[in-house]
Coordinates of C-alpha atoms and ligand atoms in Angstrom, one line a residue:
M25 CA 47.7 -90.2 -9.4
N26 CA 47.6 -94.0 -9.8
I27 CA 47.0 -95.3 -13.3
A28 CA 43.7 -96.9 -12.5
F29 CA 42.1 -93.7 -11.0
D30 CA 38.5 -93.4 -12.1
Y31 CA 38.5 -89.8 -13.6
G32 CA 35.1 -90.3 -15.3
R33 CA 33.5 -91.1 -11.9
L34 CA 35.2 -88.2 -10.2
L35 CA 33.9 -85.8 -12.9
E36 CA 30.4 -87.2 -12.7
E37 CA 30.3 -86.9 -8.9
T38 CA 31.8 -83.4 -8.9
L39 CA 29.2 -82.3 -11.4
Q40 CA 26.3 -83.7 -9.4
E41 CA 27.7 -82.0 -6.2
C42 CA 28.2 -78.6 -7.9
K43 CA 25.5 -78.2 -10.5
H44 CA 23.0 -76.4 -8.2
H45 CA 25.5 -73.5 -8.3
T46 CA 24.1 -72.6 -11.7
E47 CA 21.2 -71.0 -9.8
R48 CA 23.5 -68.4 -8.3
G49 CA 24.5 -66.8 -11.6
H50 CA 23.0 -65.0 -14.6
V51 CA 23.8 -65.4 -18.3
A52 CA 25.6 -62.4 -20.0
T53 CA 23.1 -60.1 -21.7
Y54 CA 25.2 -57.3 -22.9
I55 CA 25.8 -59.2 -26.1
P56 CA 22.2 -59.8 -27.2
E57 CA 22.8 -63.2 -28.7
L58 CA 24.3 -64.6 -25.5
K59 CA 21.0 -64.1 -23.7
K60 CA 19.7 -67.2 -25.4
A61 CA 21.9 -69.6 -23.5
D62 CA 20.3 -72.0 -21.0
P63 CA 21.6 -70.9 -17.5
K64 CA 21.2 -74.5 -16.2
M65 CA 23.8 -76.1 -18.4
A66 CA 26.9 -77.5 -16.8
G67 CA 29.8 -79.6 -18.0
V68 CA 33.3 -80.6 -17.2
A69 CA 36.1 -82.2 -19.2
L70 CA 39.5 -83.4 -18.3
M71 CA 42.3 -84.2 -20.7
T72 CA 44.8 -86.6 -19.3
A73 CA 47.7 -88.7 -20.6
R74 CA 45.1 -91.5 -20.7
G75 CA 42.7 -89.5 -22.9
L76 CA 39.6 -87.4 -22.4
F77 CA 37.1 -87.8 -19.6
E78 CA 33.9 -85.7 -19.5
A79 CA 30.5 -85.3 -17.7
G80 CA 27.5 -83.1 -18.4
D81 CA 27.0 -80.6 -21.2
T82 CA 30.5 -81.0 -22.8
R83 CA 29.4 -81.2 -26.4
V84 CA 27.2 -78.1 -26.5
Q85 CA 28.9 -75.5 -28.7
F86 CA 29.4 -71.9 -27.5
S87 CA 31.5 -69.0 -28.6
L88 CA 35.0 -68.7 -27.3
Q89 CA 34.7 -65.1 -26.3
S90 CA 37.6 -63.9 -24.0
I91 CA 39.3 -67.3 -24.1
S92 CA 40.3 -66.4 -27.7
K93 CA 42.6 -63.8 -26.2
I94 CA 45.0 -66.7 -25.5
F95 CA 45.3 -67.5 -29.2
S96 CA 45.7 -64.0 -30.6
L97 CA 48.4 -63.4 -27.9
L98 CA 50.2 -66.6 -28.9
V99 CA 50.1 -65.6 -32.6
A100 CA 51.3 -62.1 -31.9
L101 CA 54.1 -63.3 -29.7
E102 CA 55.2 -65.8 -32.4
Q103 CA 54.8 -63.6 -35.4
R104 CA 56.0 -60.2 -34.0
G105 CA 58.1 -61.1 -30.9
A106 CA 57.7 -60.3 -27.2
E107 CA 59.3 -56.8 -27.6
A108 CA 56.7 -55.6 -30.1
V109 CA 53.9 -57.0 -28.1
F110 CA 55.0 -55.4 -24.8
A111 CA 55.5 -52.1 -26.6
K112 CA 51.7 -52.0 -27.0
V113 CA 50.5 -53.8 -23.9
G114 CA 51.5 -54.0 -20.3
S115 CA 51.8 -56.9 -17.9
E116 CA 50.0 -55.9 -14.8
P117 CA 46.7 -57.2 -13.5
T118 CA 43.8 -54.8 -12.9
G119 CA 41.1 -54.7 -10.3
D120 CA 38.8 -53.1 -13.0
S121 CA 36.3 -55.1 -15.1
F122 CA 37.4 -56.6 -18.4
N123 CA 35.9 -53.9 -20.6
S124 CA 36.8 -50.9 -18.5
I125 CA 38.1 -47.8 -20.2
V126 CA 39.1 -45.9 -17.1
K127 CA 42.8 -46.7 -16.9
L128 CA 43.6 -46.1 -20.5
E129 CA 44.1 -42.4 -20.1
T130 CA 45.5 -42.4 -16.6
S131 CA 48.0 -45.3 -16.7
E132 CA 51.0 -45.5 -19.1
Q133 CA 48.9 -44.9 -22.2
K134 CA 48.8 -48.5 -22.9
P135 CA 46.4 -51.2 -21.8
L136 CA 47.4 -52.9 -18.5
N137 CA 47.5 -56.4 -19.9
P138 CA 46.5 -58.5 -22.9
M139 CA 43.6 -60.3 -21.1
I140 CA 41.4 -57.2 -20.8
N141 CA 39.5 -56.1 -23.9
A142 CA 41.6 -53.0 -24.6
G143 CA 44.8 -55.1 -24.4
A144 CA 43.4 -57.9 -26.6
I145 CA 42.3 -55.4 -29.2
A146 CA 45.8 -53.9 -29.2
V147 CA 47.3 -57.4 -29.6
C148 CA 44.9 -58.1 -32.5
S149 CA 46.3 -55.1 -34.3
L150 CA 49.7 -56.7 -34.3
I151 CA 48.7 -59.9 -36.1
P152 CA 50.1 -59.6 -39.6
G153 CA 48.2 -59.9 -42.8
S154 CA 46.9 -57.8 -45.7
S155 CA 43.2 -58.5 -44.9
V156 CA 41.0 -59.5 -42.0
E157 CA 40.7 -63.0 -43.5
E158 CA 44.5 -63.4 -43.7
R159 CA 45.0 -62.2 -40.1
F160 CA 42.1 -64.4 -38.8
A161 CA 43.6 -67.4 -40.6
H162 CA 46.7 -67.2 -38.4
I163 CA 44.4 -67.7 -35.3
T164 CA 42.2 -70.4 -36.9
C165 CA 45.2 -72.2 -38.3
L166 CA 46.8 -72.6 -34.9
L167 CA 43.5 -73.6 -33.3
E168 CA 42.8 -76.2 -36.1
Q169 CA 46.2 -77.7 -35.4
V170 CA 45.5 -78.0 -31.7
L171 CA 42.0 -79.4 -32.2
G172 CA 42.6 -81.4 -35.4
R173 CA 39.4 -80.1 -36.9
P174 CA 38.2 -77.1 -39.0
I175 CA 37.1 -74.0 -37.1
E176 CA 33.8 -72.2 -37.6
I177 CA 32.4 -69.1 -36.1
D178 CA 28.9 -68.4 -34.7
E179 CA 27.7 -66.0 -37.3
A180 CA 24.8 -64.8 -35.1
V181 CA 27.1 -64.0 -32.2
Y182 CA 29.6 -62.3 -34.5
S183 CA 26.9 -60.0 -36.0
S184 CA 25.4 -59.4 -32.6
E185 CA 28.7 -58.2 -31.2
K186 CA 29.6 -56.2 -34.3
E187 CA 26.4 -54.3 -34.1
T188 CA 26.4 -53.7 -30.3
G189 CA 30.1 -53.7 -29.3
H190 CA 30.1 -49.9 -28.8
R191 CA 32.3 -50.1 -25.8
N192 CA 34.9 -52.2 -27.6
R193 CA 34.7 -49.7 -30.5
A194 CA 35.3 -46.9 -28.0
L195 CA 38.3 -48.7 -26.6
A196 CA 39.7 -49.2 -30.1
Y197 CA 39.3 -45.7 -31.3
F198 CA 40.8 -44.4 -28.0
L199 CA 43.8 -46.7 -28.5
K200 CA 44.2 -45.5 -32.1
D201 CA 44.3 -41.9 -30.8
I202 CA 47.1 -42.6 -28.4
G203 CA 49.1 -44.6 -30.9
G204 CA 48.3 -47.9 -29.3
L205 CA 46.7 -49.6 -32.3
E206 CA 48.3 -50.5 -35.6
G207 CA 46.3 -50.3 -38.9
D208 CA 42.6 -49.7 -39.6
V209 CA 40.4 -49.6 -36.4
E210 CA 37.4 -51.2 -38.0
E211 CA 39.5 -54.0 -39.4
V212 CA 41.1 -54.7 -36.1
L213 CA 37.7 -54.7 -34.4
D214 CA 36.4 -57.1 -37.0
L215 CA 39.2 -59.5 -36.3
Y216 CA 38.5 -59.2 -32.5
F217 CA 34.8 -59.9 -33.0
R218 CA 35.6 -62.9 -35.2
Q219 CA 37.9 -64.5 -32.7
C220 CA 35.4 -64.0 -29.9
S221 CA 32.8 -65.9 -32.1
I222 CA 34.8 -69.0 -32.7
L223 CA 32.7 -72.1 -31.9
V224 CA 34.1 -74.6 -29.4
D225 CA 32.7 -77.0 -26.8
C226 CA 34.0 -77.9 -23.3
A227 CA 35.9 -81.0 -24.6
D228 CA 37.8 -78.7 -27.0
L229 CA 38.7 -76.4 -24.2
A230 CA 40.2 -79.4 -22.2
R231 CA 42.3 -80.3 -25.3
I232 CA 43.5 -76.7 -25.6
G233 CA 44.3 -76.8 -21.8
M234 CA 46.5 -79.9 -22.4
F235 CA 48.3 -78.1 -25.3
L236 CA 49.2 -75.3 -22.9
A237 CA 50.0 -77.8 -20.1
T238 CA 52.5 -79.5 -22.4
K239 CA 54.2 -76.2 -23.3
G240 CA 52.7 -76.0 -26.8
I241 CA 52.9 -79.6 -28.1
S242 CA 50.1 -81.0 -30.2
E243 CA 48.4 -84.3 -29.3
A244 CA 50.5 -85.9 -32.1
G245 CA 53.6 -84.7 -30.4
T246 CA 54.4 -81.7 -32.7
P247 CA 55.6 -78.4 -31.2
L248 CA 53.1 -75.8 -32.5
V249 CA 54.4 -72.7 -30.7
S250 CA 57.5 -71.9 -28.7
A251 CA 57.6 -72.9 -25.0
N252 CA 58.4 -69.2 -24.2
A253 CA 55.2 -68.0 -25.8
V254 CA 53.3 -70.5 -23.7
R255 CA 55.1 -69.5 -20.6
L256 CA 54.1 -65.9 -21.1
V257 CA 50.5 -66.7 -21.9
S258 CA 50.2 -69.0 -18.9
T259 CA 51.6 -66.4 -16.6
F260 CA 49.0 -63.9 -17.9
M261 CA 46.3 -66.5 -17.3
V262 CA 47.4 -66.8 -13.7
T263 CA 47.6 -63.1 -13.0
C264 CA 44.7 -61.9 -15.2
G265 CA 42.8 -64.8 -16.8
M266 CA 39.8 -64.8 -14.5
Y267 CA 39.1 -61.1 -14.8
N268 CA 39.2 -59.2 -11.5
G269 CA 38.6 -62.5 -9.8
S270 CA 42.1 -63.9 -10.7
G271 CA 43.6 -63.5 -7.2
E272 CA 40.9 -65.5 -5.4
F273 CA 40.9 -68.1 -8.2
A274 CA 44.7 -68.4 -7.8
I275 CA 44.2 -69.1 -4.1
Q276 CA 41.3 -71.5 -4.5
V277 CA 42.3 -73.4 -7.6
G278 CA 45.9 -72.3 -8.4
I279 CA 46.3 -72.9 -12.1
P280 CA 46.6 -70.9 -15.3
A281 CA 43.0 -70.4 -16.5
K282 CA 41.0 -68.2 -18.8
S283 CA 37.3 -67.6 -18.7
G284 CA 34.9 -66.1 -21.2
V285 CA 31.5 -64.5 -20.9
S286 CA 29.7 -67.3 -22.7
G287 CA 30.5 -69.5 -19.7
G288 CA 33.6 -71.5 -20.6
I289 CA 36.7 -71.8 -18.3
L290 CA 39.9 -73.3 -19.7
G291 CA 42.6 -74.5 -17.3
A292 CA 46.1 -76.0 -17.7
V293 CA 47.7 -78.0 -15.0
P294 CA 51.4 -77.9 -16.1
G295 CA 52.7 -81.2 -17.3
Q296 CA 49.5 -83.0 -16.2
Y297 CA 46.0 -82.1 -17.4
G298 CA 43.9 -79.8 -19.5
V299 CA 40.7 -79.1 -17.7
A300 CA 37.6 -77.2 -18.7
T301 CA 34.2 -76.3 -17.5
F302 CA 31.1 -74.9 -19.2
G303 CA 28.1 -73.2 -17.5
P304 CA 26.7 -69.9 -18.9
A305 CA 25.4 -68.6 -15.6
L306 CA 28.0 -66.1 -14.5
D307 CA 29.0 -64.3 -11.2
R308 CA 29.3 -60.5 -11.0
K309 CA 32.9 -60.6 -12.3
G310 CA 31.9 -62.6 -15.4
N311 CA 33.1 -66.1 -14.4
S312 CA 31.0 -69.2 -14.6
V313 CA 29.7 -69.9 -11.1
V314 CA 29.3 -73.7 -11.6
G315 CA 32.7 -73.7 -13.4
I316 CA 34.5 -72.2 -10.4
S317 CA 32.9 -74.5 -7.9
I318 CA 33.8 -77.6 -10.0
L319 CA 37.4 -76.4 -10.5
K320 CA 37.7 -75.7 -6.7
R321 CA 36.5 -79.2 -6.0
L322 CA 38.7 -80.9 -8.6
S323 CA 41.7 -78.9 -7.4
E324 CA 41.3 -80.3 -3.9
V325 CA 41.0 -83.9 -5.1
L326 CA 43.6 -83.9 -7.8
D327 CA 45.9 -81.4 -6.2
F328 CA 46.0 -79.0 -9.1
S329 CA 47.6 -76.0 -7.5
I330 CA 51.0 -75.0 -8.9
F331 CA 51.7 -72.9 -5.7
Ligands
LIG403 N1 33.4 -60.5 -26.8 C1 33.4 -60.1 -25.5 C2 33.6 -58.6 -25.3 O1 34.5 -58.1 -26.0 C3 34.5 -60.9 -24.7 C4 34.4 -60.6 -23.3 C5 34.8 -61.8 -22.4 O2 34.5 -62.9 -22.8 O3 35.3 -61.5 -21.4 O4 33.0 -58.0 -24.6

């Protein structure tokens, strides 16, 4: 891409072209607090070597939700090593939904991968610390280094999920029963609900995308995690990051990406860009409809695909 390329204009035009897609989706309602989001919101941010470009609702805060699974996995890989992580979680994609319980009993007695809820909860149990606060600090500390600002959680989303997350509770107790979860179940769930409630905006996600795109280097040039941990996480993002829509996304956009039910999508274009979208109206698989349409368009213009 030539150095004078007008990224700001591209983002603005793409947003205008795609924003009607918000009408095709619905906000998540299974976490009561998420129902309050405005389904018409749409934003896109691109982090480049020349800085951040953005258009639309990029400074509206929302909870990180499933995108947080990237951070707990990075922390577990760094603190416990890949062998300990893969003893508790597999590395195969699934055609089931992110919160499905069905394979836990019939597959190898461990969650298929760390991007579905069961896998992420198992990964959370590996994060060291003598209290939830201490364990959570490992996650926030890394995120604070990436974003260069203090991290807060959305208390209302946290309480809402803690009160109503019966299916996650079921997954966690089942895991405990089959020896797949270390430590106290309620403490692990508390950690999982906290990480899902971390507040970010679309611009933050683009910065995180760039951190992954540069193999774990901060904006100031400091390595924050090992390149191998980033490689593993990025691979999971390609195979499982967009729920059971990951295959189609790999064909249409072709980058490591992770979405969350609050409407964010974070993408990393290796060596080039961090890219992110926000739009709380979701498709049936839980991915932001406007986000996917924007990323498809940008991938065509900027030639994102790694394949
Ligand atoms: N906190 C959500 C849950 O556990 C995260 C799901 C998601 O974003 O995919 O159900």
